[in-house]
XYZ file of C-alpha atoms in Angstrom:
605
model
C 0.000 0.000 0.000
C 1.391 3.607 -1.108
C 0.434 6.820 -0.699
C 1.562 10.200 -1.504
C 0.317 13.758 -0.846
C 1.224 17.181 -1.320
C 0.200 19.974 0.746
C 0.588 23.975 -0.135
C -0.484 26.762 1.989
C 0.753 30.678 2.416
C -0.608 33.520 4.926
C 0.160 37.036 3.474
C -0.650 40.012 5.983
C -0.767 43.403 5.362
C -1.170 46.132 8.095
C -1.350 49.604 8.014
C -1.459 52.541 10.370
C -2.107 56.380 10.587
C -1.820 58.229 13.425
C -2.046 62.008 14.315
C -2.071 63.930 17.257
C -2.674 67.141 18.289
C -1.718 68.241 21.938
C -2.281 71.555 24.088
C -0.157 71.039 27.468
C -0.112 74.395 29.892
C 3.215 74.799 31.750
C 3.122 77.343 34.340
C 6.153 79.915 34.566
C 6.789 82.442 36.781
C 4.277 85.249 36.691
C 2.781 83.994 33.456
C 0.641 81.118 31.518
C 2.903 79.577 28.924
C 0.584 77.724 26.347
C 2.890 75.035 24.025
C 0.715 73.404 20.842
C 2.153 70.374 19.662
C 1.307 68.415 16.544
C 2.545 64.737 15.637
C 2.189 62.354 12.749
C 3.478 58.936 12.421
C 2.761 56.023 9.388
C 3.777 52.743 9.166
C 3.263 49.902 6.877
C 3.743 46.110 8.268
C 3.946 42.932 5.499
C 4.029 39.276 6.837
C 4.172 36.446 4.317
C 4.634 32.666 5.239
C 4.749 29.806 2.628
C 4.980 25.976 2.912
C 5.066 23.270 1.166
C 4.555 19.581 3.216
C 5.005 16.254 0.801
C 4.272 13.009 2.748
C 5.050 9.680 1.240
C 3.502 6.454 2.848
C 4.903 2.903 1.878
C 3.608 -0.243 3.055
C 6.436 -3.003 2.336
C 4.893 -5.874 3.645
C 2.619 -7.087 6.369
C 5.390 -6.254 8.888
C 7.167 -3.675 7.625
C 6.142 0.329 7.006
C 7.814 3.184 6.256
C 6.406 6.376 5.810
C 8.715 9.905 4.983
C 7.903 14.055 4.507
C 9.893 16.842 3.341
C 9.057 20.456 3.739
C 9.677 23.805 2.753
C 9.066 27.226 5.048
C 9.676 30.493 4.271
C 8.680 33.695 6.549
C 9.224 37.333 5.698
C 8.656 40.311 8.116
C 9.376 43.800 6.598
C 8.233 46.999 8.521
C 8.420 50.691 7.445
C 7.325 53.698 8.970
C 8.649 57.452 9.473
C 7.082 60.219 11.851
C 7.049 63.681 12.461
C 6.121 66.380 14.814
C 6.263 69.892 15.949
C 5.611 72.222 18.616
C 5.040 75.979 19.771
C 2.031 75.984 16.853
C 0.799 79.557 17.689
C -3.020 78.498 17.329
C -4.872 75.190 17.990
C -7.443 75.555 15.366
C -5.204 73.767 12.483
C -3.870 70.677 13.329
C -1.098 70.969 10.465
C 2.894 70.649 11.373
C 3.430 73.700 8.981
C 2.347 75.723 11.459
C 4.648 75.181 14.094
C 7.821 77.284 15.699
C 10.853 76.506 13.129
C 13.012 77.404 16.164
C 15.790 74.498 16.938
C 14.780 71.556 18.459
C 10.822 72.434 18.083
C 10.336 70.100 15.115
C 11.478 66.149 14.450
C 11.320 64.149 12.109
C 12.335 60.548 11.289
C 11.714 57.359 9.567
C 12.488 53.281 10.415
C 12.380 50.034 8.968
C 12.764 46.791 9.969
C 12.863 43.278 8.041
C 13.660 39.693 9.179
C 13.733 36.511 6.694
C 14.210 32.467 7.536
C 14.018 29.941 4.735
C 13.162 26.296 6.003
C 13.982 22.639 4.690
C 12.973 19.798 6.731
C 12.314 16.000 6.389
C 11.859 12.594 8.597
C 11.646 9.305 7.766
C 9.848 6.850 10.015
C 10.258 2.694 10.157
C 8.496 0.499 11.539
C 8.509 -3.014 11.979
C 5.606 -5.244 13.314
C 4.456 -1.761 15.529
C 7.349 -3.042 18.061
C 10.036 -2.091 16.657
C 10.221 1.901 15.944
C 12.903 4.042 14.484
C 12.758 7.792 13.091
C 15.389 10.241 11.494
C 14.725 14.000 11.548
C 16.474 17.196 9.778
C 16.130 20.805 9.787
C 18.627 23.064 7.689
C 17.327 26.825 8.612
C 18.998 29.759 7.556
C 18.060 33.426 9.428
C 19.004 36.941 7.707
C 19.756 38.477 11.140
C 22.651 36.228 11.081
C 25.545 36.768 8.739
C 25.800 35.775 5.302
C 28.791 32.710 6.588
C 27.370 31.744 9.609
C 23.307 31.996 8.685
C 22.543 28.302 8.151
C 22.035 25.877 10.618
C 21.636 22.234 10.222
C 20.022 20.142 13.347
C 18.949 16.187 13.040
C 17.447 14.379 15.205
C 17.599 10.503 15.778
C 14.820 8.312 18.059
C 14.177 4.728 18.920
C 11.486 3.049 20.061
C 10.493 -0.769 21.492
C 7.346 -2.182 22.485
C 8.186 -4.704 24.514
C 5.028 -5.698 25.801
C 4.070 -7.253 22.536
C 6.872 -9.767 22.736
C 6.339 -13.308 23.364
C 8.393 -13.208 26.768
C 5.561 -10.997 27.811
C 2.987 -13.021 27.120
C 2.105 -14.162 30.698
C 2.505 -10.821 32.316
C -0.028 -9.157 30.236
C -3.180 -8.953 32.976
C -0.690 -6.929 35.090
C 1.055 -4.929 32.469
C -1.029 -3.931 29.557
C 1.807 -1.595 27.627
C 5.109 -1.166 28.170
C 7.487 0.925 25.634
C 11.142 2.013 25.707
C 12.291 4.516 23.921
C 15.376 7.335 23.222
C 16.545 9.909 21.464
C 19.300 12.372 20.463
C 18.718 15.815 18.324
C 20.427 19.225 18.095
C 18.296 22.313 17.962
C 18.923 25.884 17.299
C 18.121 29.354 18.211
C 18.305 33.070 17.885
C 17.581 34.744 20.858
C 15.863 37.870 20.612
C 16.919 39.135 23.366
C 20.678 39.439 21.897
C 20.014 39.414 18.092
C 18.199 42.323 16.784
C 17.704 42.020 12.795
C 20.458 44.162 12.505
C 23.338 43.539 15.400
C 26.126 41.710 13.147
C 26.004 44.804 11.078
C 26.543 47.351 13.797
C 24.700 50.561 14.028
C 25.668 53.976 14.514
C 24.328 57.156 16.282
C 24.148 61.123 15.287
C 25.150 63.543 17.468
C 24.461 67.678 16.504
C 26.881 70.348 18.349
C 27.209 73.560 17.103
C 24.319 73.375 14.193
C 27.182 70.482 13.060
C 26.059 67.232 12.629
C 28.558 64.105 13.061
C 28.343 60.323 13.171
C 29.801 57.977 15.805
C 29.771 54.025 16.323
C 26.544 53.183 17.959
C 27.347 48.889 18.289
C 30.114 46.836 17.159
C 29.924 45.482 13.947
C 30.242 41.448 14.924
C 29.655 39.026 11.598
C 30.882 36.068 14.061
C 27.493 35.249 15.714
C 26.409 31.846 15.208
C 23.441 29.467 16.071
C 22.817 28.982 19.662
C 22.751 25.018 19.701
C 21.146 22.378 22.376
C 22.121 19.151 21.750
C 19.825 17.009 24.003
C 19.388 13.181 24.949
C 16.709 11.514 26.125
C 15.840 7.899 27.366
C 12.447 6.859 29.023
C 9.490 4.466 29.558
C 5.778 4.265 29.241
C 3.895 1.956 31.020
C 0.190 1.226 31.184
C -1.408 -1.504 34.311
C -4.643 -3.536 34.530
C -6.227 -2.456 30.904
C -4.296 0.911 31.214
C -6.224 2.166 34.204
C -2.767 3.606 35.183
C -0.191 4.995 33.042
C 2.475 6.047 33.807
C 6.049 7.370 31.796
C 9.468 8.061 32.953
C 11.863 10.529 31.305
C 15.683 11.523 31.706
C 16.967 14.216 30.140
C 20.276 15.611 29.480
C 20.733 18.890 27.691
C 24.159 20.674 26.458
C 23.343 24.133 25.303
C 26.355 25.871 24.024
C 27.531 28.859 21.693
C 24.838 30.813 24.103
C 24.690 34.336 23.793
C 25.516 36.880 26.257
C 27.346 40.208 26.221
C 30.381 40.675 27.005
C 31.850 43.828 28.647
C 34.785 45.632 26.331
C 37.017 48.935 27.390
C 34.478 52.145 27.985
C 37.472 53.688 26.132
C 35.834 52.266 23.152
C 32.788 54.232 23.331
C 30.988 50.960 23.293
C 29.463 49.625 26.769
C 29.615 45.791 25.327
C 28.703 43.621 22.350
C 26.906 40.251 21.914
C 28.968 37.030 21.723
C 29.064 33.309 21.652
C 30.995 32.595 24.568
C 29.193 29.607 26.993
C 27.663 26.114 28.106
C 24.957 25.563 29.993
C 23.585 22.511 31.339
C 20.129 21.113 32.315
C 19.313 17.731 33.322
C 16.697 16.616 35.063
C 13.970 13.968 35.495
C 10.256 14.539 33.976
C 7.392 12.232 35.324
C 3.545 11.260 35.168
C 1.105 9.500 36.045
C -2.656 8.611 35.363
C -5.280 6.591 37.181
C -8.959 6.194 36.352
C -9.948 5.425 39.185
C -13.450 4.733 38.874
C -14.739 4.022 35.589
C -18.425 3.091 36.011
C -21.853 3.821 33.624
C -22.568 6.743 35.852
C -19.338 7.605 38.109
C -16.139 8.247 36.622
C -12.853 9.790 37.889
C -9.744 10.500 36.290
C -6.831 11.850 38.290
C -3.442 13.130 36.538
C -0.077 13.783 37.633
C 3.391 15.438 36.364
C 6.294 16.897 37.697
C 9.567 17.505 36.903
C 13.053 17.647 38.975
C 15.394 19.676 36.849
C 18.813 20.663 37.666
C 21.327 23.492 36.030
C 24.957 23.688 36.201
C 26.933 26.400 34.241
C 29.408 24.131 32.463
C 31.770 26.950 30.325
C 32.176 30.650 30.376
C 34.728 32.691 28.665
C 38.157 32.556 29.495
C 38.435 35.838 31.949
C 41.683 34.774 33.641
C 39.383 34.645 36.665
C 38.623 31.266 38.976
C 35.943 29.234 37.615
C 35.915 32.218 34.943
C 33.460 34.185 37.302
C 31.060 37.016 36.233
C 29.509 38.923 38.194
C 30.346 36.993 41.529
C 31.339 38.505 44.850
C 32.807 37.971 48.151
C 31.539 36.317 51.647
C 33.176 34.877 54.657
C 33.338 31.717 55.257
C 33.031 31.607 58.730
C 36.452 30.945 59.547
C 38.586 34.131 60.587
C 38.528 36.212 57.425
C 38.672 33.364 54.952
C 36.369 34.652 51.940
C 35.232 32.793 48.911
C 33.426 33.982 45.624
C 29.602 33.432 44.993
C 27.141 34.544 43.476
C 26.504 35.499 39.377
C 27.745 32.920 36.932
C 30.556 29.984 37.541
C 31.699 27.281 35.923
C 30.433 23.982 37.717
C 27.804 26.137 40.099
C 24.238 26.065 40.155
C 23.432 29.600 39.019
C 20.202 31.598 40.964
C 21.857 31.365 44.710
C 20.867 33.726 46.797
C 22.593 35.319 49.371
C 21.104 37.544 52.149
C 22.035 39.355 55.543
C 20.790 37.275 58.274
C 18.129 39.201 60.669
C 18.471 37.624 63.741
C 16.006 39.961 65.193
C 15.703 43.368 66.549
C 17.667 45.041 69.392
C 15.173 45.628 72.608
C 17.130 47.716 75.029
C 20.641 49.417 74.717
C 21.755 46.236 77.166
C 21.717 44.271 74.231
C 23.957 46.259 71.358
C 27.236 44.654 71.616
C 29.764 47.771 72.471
C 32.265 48.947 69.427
C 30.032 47.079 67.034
C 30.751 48.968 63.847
C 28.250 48.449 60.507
C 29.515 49.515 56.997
C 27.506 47.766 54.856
C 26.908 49.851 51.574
C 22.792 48.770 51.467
C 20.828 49.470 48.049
C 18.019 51.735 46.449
C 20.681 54.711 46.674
C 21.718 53.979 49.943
C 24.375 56.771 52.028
C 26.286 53.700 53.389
C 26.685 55.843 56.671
C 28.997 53.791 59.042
C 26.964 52.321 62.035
C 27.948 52.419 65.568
C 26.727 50.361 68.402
C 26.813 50.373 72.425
C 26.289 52.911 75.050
C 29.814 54.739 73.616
C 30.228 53.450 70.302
C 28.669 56.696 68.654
C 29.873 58.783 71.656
C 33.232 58.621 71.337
C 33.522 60.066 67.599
C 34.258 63.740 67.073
C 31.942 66.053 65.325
C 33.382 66.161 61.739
C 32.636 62.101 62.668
C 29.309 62.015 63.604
C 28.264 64.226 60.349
C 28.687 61.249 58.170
C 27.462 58.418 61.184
C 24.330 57.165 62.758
C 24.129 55.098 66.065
C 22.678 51.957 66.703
C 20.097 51.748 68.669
C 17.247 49.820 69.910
C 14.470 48.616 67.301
C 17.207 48.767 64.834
C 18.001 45.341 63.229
C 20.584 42.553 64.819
C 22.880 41.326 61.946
C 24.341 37.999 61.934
C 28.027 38.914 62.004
C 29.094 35.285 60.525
C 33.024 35.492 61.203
C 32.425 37.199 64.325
C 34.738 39.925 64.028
C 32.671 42.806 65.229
C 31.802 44.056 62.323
C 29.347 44.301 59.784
C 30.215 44.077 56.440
C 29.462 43.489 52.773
C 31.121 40.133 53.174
C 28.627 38.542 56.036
C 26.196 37.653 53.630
C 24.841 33.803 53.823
C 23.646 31.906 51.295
C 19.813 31.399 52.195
C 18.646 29.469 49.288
C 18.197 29.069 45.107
C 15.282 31.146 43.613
C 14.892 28.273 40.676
C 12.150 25.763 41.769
C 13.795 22.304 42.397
C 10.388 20.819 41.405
C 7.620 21.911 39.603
C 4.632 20.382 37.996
C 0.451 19.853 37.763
C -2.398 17.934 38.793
C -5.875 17.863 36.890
C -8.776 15.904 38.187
C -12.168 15.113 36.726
C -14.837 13.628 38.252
C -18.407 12.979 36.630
C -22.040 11.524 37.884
C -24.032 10.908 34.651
C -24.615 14.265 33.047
C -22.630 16.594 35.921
C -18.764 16.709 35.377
C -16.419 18.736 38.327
C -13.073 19.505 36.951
C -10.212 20.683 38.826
C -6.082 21.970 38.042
C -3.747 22.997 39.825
C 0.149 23.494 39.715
C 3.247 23.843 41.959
C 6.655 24.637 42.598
C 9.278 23.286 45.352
C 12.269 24.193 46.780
C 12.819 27.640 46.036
C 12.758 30.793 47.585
C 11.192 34.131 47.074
C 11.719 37.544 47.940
C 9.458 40.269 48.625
C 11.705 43.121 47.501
C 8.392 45.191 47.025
C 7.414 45.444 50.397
C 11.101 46.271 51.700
C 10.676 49.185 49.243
C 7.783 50.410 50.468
C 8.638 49.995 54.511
C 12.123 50.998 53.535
C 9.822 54.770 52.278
C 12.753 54.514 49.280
C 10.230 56.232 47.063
C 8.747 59.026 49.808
C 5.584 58.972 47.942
C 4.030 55.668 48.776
C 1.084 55.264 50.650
C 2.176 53.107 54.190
C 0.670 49.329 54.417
C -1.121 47.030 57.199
C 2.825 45.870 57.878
C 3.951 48.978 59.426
C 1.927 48.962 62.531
C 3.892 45.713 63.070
C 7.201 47.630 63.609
C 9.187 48.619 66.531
C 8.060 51.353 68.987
C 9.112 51.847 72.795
C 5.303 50.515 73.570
C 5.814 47.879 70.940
C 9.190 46.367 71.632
C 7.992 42.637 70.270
C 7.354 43.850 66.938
C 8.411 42.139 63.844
C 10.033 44.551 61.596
C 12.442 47.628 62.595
C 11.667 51.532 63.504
C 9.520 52.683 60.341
C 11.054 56.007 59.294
C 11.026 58.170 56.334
C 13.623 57.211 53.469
C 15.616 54.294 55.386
C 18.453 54.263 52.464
C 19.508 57.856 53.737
C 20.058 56.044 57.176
C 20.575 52.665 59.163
C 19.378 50.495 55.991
C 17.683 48.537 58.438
C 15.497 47.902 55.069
C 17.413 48.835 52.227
C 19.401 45.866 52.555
C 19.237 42.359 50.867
C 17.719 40.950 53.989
C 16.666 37.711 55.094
C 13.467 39.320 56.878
C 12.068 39.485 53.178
C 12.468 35.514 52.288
C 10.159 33.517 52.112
C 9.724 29.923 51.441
C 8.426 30.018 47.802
C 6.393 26.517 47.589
C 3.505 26.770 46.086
C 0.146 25.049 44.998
C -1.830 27.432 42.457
C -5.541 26.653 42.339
C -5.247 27.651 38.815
C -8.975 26.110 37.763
C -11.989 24.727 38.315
C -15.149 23.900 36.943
C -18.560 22.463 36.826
C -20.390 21.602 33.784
C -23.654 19.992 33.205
C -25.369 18.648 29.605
C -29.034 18.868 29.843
C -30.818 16.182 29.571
C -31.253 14.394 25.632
C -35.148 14.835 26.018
C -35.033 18.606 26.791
C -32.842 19.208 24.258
C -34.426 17.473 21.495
C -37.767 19.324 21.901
C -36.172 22.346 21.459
C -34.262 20.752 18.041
C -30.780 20.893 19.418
C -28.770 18.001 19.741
C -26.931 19.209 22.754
C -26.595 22.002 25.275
C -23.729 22.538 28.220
C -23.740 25.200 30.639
C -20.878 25.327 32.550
C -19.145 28.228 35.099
C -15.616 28.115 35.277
C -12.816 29.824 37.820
C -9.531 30.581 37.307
C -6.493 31.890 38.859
C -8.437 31.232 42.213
C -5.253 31.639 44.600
C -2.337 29.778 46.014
C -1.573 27.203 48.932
C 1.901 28.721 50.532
C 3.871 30.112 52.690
C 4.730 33.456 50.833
C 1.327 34.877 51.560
C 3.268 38.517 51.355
C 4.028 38.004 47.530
C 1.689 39.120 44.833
C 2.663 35.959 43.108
C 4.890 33.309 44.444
C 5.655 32.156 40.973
C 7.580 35.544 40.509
C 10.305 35.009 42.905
C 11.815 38.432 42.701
C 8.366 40.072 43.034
C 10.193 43.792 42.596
C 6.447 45.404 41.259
C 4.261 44.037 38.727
C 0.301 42.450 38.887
C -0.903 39.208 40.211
C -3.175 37.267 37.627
C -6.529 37.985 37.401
C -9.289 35.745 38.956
C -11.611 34.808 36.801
C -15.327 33.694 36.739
C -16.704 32.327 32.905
C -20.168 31.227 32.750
C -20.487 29.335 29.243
C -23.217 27.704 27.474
C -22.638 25.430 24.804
C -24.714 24.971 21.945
C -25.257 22.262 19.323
C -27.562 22.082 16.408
């Protein structure tokens, strides 16, 4: 049996846009009402074409052997133009035309853009199989990118897999009430990518910038030409097994994955006396490995009752493998210093290292607040340097610590006193110091997966699914902001009648004053008061649906009818009940998501 088909298809787009806007702003100068007209116009024109072409071939050889094969052909191409102009000082606002307003310098602009990105695609696989047991498949992709350059623009990635059934051998035979289906299988591919993040359609060519001084205009080097950027490439291997018990009532598949990413992008810092900050390079490895699971059970599977319960989750694991060679240990960026504990031994943490997990977070240890001047250890200095714009005035503590400094001293000082916060001084020197940070945890989720549920009595079905995250932490750098008054604008929260007071001296966070980072950075700190466990179980949906019944619906001619209401986003099971969103484990501003309540009906004719 043989079979071949051809399929073509293309999307062209067109957009475009007009805009114009006329604006009348009042700025108030001394003694007088300044009025300033401004008038803006802007066009653009946006063309997005895609074509394919799919062939598939299918061959039966015989009655145990089949072999089926495509090959493709993609092609995408973006192009965007526009230009804009606009003016100000119009002397009237009855003619929104740009003729009309002040020709003085720097009153009028004008400029235009465009933008295009192209990738050509050829692709084919080839699948064998013998006697549905045996399973094999070849993939390849050659892609080729314009924002790459013309020598390095073409990428070719295959992909190998294997597959055996080996419950449908004869050794199995006997086993076959317990174990209904049981596959092996592996693989091996290399993919590829462009990150937009680092490749713009134009970075290998460079840019540059104009610059006007004196009514002169001039042209300087805006990015670094760099025709050297390649593919990003993963090369990834997989082995697993799929399993099915008692009919398939459970299922259940196991997956190990190891993958290589190298060539990854990242920008590398160059000279300042190069008038360029950095440029965009293939310089790394990165690897993640990890273990992907799940699992499904129907439970009860019955004319009327039925539930299905489903499982994943995945335990993934990243290690930094190469960086580029920066004559530092382990090749370090962005790393610092802490002690160790012993004496003044320090070591470097932090930022990216070859052979470390990256995402470690390290945080000054609040080991509580200071109730009485009894307690401040005497000559306990602090120089810390804080953030959010922080003075980094040196700290002193006991009854004489602050005391003893001269005048010209105690300009640039501040003392410590009670309801100020007790830092863990780690190699107990006596002071404070950028270096007694601790590490107090990872911000990337060890675990993370889902769990959907359904469960139906004849025409009534319940749905439910939710997801998680474990072993991780979170920090709530918001709400140091906001305690820390680092803005001076903010409106106070519920949190600050919780802080320290003569007539409160239990309280849980420090003295609340006005613009912290000018003072003891008792907030404006990275500090462990703001950590929380990150866990998480997001109630992320559930619903309840019913089908009226077939004799109702058939009187009104229909031949079926669902109503259902539906919530989503609903909340979260954890400990970091101070985060918006414990799935953003920075949480420095943004929204939480939305809850949601759908009521749907469902109609069928």
């Amino acid at each position: 049996m043989k079979g071949l088909s051809l399929k073509l298809s293309g999307i062209w787009y067109y957009q475009e846009e007009k805009y114009e806007r006329f604006d009348k702003d009042y700025l108030r100068s001394p003694g007088n009402m300044v009025t300033s007209r401004a008038s803006s116009a802007e066009y653009s024109r946006t063309l997005d074409q895609t074509y394919n072409a799919v062939l598939n071939y299918n061959y039966q050889i015989d009655k145990n052997n089949y072999l089926d094969a495509m090959a493709g052909f993609e092609y995408y191409d973006s192009y965007l133009k526009g230009f804009s102009a606009g003016g100000s000082g119009a002397p009237t606002d009855d003619f929104m035309d740009l003729q009309y307003t002040s020709k003085e310098e720097g009153k009028r602009s004008i400029d235009s853009w465009h933008s295009r990105q192209r990738i050509m695609s050829f692709f084919g696989r080839v699948n064998y199989d013998y006697q549905s047991k045996y399973l094999f498949s070849f993939v390849l992709r050659k892609d080729g990118y314009s924002k790459l350059a013309k020598e390095n623009r073409w990428g070719v990635f295959p992909g190998i897999s294997a597959g055996w059934v080996f419950s449908k051998e004869n050794f199995m035979s006997n086993t076959a009430h317990i174990l209904s289906f049981g596959k092996l299988r592996t693989s091996f591919g290399l993919n590829g990518n462009v990150n937009k993040n680092f490749v713009g359609n134009y970075t290998v060519q460079g840019s540059y910038n104009s610059i006007t001084y004196n009514g002169n205009t001039g042209f300087l080097l805006g990015a670094i030409p760099n025709p050297y950027l390649m593919w990003e490439k993963s090369r990834t291997f997989e082995i697993g097994v799929d399993l099915g018990f008692l009919e398939n009532r459970i299922n259940a598949n196991f997956t190990y994955y190891n993958r290589l990413t190298s060539d990854k992008y990242a920008n590398i810092t160059v000279p300042s006396t190069s008038g360029i900050g950095s440029v965009v390079s293939n310089n790394g490895k990165f690897r993640n490995q990890g273990l992907e699971m799940e699992l499904a059970f129907r439970i009860i599977d019955r004319k009327d009752w039925k539930w299905n319960l489903n499982w994943n989750g995945a335990l993934n694991k990243n290690k930094v493998v190469a960086l580029p060679d920066n004559r530092l240990e382990r090749n370090r960026q962005n790393a610092f210093q802490v002690y160790t504990g012993n004496k003044d031994n320090k070591i470097w943490v932090g930022g990216y290292q070859e052979g470390q997990r990256p995402g470690d977070l390290y945080m000054f240890i609040a080991e509580g607040l200071y109730k009485s001047q009894d307690e401040i250890p005497e000559g306990l200095i602090d120089i810390t340097s804080g953030n959010n714009g922080s003075t980094g005035r040196p700290l002193y503590g006991g009854a004489k610590g602050y005391e003893k400094l001269t005048d010209k001293q105690k300009e640039n000082a501040l003392p410590i006193q009670p309801g100020d916060v007790r830092w863990k001084d780690v190699n107990g020197d006596g002071v404070i110091d950028d270096y007694d940070m601790v590490k107090v945890g990872n911000i990337v989720p060890k675990w993370t997966g889902g769990i959907n549920t359904t469960v139906s009595w004849k025409d009534l079905t319940l749905s439910a699914r939710f997801d998680y995250a474990l072993g991780f932490k979170a920090v709530d750098w918001k709400t140091m902001w906001i305690m820390a008054c680092a803005q001076g604008t903010y409106n106070t929260i519920q949190e600050t009648k919780n802080t320290w007071t003569p007539d409160n001296p239990n309280a849980k966070y420090p003295t609340y004053v006005w613009a912290d980072q000018l003072g003891k950075r008792n907030y404006c700190r990275s500090s462990s008061m703001f950590v929380y466990n990150g866990n998480y179980l997001a109630f992320r949906e559930l619903s309840l649906s019913y089908r009226l019944p077939s004799m109702w619906v058939q009187k009104a001619k229909l031949s079926n009818v669902e109503v259902s209401v539906t919530g989503q986003n609903l909340g979260y099971l954890t400990e970091a009940k101070h985060l918006f969103s414990p799935e953003k484990s920075d949480n420095n501003g943004g929204y939480p998501l939305p809850r949601t309540l759908i009521f749907g009906i469902n109609v069928s004719f």
